[in-house]
PDB file of C-alpha atoms in Angstrom:
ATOM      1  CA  UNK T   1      56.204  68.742  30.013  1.00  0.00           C
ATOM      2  CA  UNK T   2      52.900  67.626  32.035  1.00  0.00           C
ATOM      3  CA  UNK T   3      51.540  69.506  29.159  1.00  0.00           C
ATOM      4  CA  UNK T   4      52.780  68.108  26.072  1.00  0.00           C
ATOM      5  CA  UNK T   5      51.951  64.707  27.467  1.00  0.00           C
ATOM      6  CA  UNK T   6      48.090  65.447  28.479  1.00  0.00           C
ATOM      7  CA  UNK T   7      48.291  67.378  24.998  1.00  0.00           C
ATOM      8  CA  UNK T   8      49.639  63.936  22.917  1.00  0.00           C
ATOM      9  CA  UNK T   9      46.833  61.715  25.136  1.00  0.00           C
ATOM     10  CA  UNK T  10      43.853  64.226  23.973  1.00  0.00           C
ATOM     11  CA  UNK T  11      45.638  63.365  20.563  1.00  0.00           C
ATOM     12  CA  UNK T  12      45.876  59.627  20.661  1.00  0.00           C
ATOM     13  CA  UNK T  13      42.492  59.346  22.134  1.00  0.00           C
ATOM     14  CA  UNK T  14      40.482  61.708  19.448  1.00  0.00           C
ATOM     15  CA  UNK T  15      41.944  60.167  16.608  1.00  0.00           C
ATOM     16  CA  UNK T  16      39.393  56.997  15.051  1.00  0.00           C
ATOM     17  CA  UNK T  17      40.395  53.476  15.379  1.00  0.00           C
ATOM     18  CA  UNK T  18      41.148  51.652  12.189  1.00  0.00           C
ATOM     19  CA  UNK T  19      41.592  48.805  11.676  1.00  0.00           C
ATOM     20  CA  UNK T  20      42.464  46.263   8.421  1.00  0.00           C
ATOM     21  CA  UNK T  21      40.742  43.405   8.918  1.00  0.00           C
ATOM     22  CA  UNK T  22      42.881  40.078   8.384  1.00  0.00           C
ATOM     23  CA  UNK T  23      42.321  37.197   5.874  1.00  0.00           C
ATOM     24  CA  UNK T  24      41.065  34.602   8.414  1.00  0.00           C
ATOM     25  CA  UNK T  25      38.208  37.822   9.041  1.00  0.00           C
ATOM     26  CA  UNK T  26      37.470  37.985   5.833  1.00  0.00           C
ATOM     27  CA  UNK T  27      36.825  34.339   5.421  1.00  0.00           C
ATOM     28  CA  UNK T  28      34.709  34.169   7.888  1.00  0.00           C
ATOM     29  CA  UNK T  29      33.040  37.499   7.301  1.00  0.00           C
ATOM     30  CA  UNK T  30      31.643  35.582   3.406  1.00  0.00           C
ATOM     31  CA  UNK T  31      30.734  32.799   5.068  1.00  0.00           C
ATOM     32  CA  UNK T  32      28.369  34.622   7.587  1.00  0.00           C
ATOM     33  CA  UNK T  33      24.719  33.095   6.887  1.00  0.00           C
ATOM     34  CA  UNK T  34      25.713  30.427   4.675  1.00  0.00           C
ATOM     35  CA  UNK T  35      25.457  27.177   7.270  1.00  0.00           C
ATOM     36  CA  UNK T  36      22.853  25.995   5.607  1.00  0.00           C
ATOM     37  CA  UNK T  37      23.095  25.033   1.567  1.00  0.00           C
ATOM     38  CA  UNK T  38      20.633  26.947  -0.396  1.00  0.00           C
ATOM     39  CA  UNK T  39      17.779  24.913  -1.961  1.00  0.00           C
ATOM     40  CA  UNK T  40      16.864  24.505  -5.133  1.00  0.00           C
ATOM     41  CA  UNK T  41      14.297  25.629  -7.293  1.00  0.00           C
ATOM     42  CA  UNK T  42      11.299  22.877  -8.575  1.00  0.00           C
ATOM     43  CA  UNK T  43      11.371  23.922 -12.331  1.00  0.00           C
ATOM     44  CA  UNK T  44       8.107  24.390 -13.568  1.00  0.00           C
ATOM     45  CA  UNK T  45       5.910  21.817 -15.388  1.00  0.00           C
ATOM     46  CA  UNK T  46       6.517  21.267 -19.108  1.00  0.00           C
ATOM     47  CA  UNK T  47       3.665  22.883 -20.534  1.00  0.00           C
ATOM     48  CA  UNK T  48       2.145  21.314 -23.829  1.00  0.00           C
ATOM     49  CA  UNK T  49       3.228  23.592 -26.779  1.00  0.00           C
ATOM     50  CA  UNK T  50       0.333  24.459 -28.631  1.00  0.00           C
ATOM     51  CA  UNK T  51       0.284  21.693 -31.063  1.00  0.00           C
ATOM     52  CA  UNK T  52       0.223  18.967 -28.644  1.00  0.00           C
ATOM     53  CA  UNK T  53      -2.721  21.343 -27.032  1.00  0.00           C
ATOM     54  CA  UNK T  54      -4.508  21.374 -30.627  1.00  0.00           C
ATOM     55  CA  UNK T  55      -4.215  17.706 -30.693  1.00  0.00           C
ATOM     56  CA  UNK T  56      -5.432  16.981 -27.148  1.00  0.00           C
ATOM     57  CA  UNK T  57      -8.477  19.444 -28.282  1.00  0.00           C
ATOM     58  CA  UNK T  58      -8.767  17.460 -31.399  1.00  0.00           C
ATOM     59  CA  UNK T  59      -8.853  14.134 -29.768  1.00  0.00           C
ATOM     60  CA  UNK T  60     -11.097  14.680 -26.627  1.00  0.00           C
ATOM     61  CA  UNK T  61     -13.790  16.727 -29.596  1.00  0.00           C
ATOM     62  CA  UNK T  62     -13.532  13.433 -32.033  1.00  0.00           C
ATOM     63  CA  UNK T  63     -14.390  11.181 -28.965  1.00  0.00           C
ATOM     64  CA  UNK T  64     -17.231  12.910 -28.142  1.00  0.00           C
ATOM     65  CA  UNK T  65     -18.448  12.357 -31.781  1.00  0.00           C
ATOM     66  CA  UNK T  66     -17.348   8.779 -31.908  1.00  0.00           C
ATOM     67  CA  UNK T  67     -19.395   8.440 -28.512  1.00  0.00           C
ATOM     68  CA  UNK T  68     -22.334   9.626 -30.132  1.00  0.00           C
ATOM     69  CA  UNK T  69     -22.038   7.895 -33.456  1.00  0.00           C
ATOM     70  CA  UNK T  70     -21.687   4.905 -31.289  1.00  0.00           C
ATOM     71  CA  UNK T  71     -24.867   5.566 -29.479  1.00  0.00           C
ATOM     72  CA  UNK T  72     -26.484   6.074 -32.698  1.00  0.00           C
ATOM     73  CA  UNK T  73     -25.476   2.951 -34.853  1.00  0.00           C
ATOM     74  CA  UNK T  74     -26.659   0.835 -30.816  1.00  0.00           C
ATOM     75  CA  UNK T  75     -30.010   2.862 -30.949  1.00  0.00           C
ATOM     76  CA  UNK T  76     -30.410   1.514 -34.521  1.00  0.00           C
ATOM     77  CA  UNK T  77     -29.523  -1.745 -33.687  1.00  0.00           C
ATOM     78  CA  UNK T  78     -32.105  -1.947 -30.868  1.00  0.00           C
ATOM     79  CA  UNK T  79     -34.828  -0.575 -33.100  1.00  0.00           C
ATOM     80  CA  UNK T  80     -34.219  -3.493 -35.568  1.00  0.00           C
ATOM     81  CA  UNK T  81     -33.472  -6.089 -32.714  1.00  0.00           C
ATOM     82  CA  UNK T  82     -29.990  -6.951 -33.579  1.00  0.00           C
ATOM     83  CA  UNK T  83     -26.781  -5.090 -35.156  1.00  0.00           C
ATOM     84  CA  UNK T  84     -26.478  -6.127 -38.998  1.00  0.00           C
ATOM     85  CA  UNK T  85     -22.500  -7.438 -39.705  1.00  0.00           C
ATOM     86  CA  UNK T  86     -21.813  -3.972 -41.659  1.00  0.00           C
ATOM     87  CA  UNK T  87     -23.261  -2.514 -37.636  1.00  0.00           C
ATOM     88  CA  UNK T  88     -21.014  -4.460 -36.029  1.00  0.00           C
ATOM     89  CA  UNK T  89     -18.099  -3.741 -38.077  1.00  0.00           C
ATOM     90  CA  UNK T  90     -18.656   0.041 -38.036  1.00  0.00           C
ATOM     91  CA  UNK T  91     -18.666  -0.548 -33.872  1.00  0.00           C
ATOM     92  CA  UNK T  92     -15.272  -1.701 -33.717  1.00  0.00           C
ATOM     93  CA  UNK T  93     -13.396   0.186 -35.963  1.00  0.00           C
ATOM     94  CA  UNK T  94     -15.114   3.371 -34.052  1.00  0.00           C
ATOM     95  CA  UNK T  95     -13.835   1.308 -30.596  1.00  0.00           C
ATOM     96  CA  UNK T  96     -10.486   0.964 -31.774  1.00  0.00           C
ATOM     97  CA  UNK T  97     -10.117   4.226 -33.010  1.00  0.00           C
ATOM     98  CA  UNK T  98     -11.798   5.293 -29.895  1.00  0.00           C
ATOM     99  CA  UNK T  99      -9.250   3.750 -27.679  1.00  0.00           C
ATOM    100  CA  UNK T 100      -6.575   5.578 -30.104  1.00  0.00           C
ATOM    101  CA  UNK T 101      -7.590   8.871 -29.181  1.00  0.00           C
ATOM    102  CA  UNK T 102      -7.951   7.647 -25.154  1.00  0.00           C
ATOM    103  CA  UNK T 103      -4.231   6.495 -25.259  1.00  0.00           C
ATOM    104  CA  UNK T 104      -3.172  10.004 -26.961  1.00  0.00           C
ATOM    105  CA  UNK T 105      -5.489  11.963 -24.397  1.00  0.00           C
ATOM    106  CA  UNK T 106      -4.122  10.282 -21.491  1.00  0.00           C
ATOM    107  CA  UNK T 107      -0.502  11.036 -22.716  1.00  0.00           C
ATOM    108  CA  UNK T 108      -0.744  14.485 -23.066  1.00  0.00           C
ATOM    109  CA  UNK T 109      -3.000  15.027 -19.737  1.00  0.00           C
ATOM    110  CA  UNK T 110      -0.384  13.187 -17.409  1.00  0.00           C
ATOM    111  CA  UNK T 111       2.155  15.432 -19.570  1.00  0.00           C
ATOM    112  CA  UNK T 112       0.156  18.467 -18.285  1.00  0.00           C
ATOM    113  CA  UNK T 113      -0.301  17.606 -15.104  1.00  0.00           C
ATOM    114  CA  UNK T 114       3.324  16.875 -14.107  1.00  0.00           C
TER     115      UNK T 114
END
């Protein structure tokens, strides 16, 4: 009989433990790690599609021209001592449009940089 019983013990004991785990451990088990909420991603800066990039190519190349048309028409100007009406004229329309193409530059640049 002393047998049988050391014989079930050696049994018991060599046989693995298993075990289900409950709901409440489960719970807790998915939760492990999360204490902290999970930040989000900055999205990435609009990029200008390649029109708008044409344009802002477009306008920064046409003030450059305007700048030296500009220059040109003053240089004249100086040469004869004073800017004719027609001159004077020509200098404004080329400042307004100038400012045009600032206004559009500046929109598309801050649009790029965000």
């Amino acid at each position: 009989m002393k047998s049988a019983i050391v014989l079930a013990a050696a049994i018991v004991m060599a046989m693995p433990v298993v075990s289900v785990p409950s709901v409440a451990d489960a719970q807790v088990l998915i939760g492990r790690g999360r204490s902290a909420p999970a930040r989000r991603a900055r999205p990435a800066p609009p990029r200008l599609t390649e029109a708008e990039e044409n344009q802002l190519w477009d306008a920064q190349s046409e003030v450059d021209t305007i700048d030296g048309q500009i220059a040109d028409v003053r240089a004249a100007g100086e040469t004869q001592g004073s800017l004719t009406p027609e001159q004077q004229a020509y200098l404004d329309a080329q400042a307004a449009r100038r400012a045009e193409l600032e206004a559009v530059i500046t929109r598309l640049e801050a649009k790029k940089n965000r």
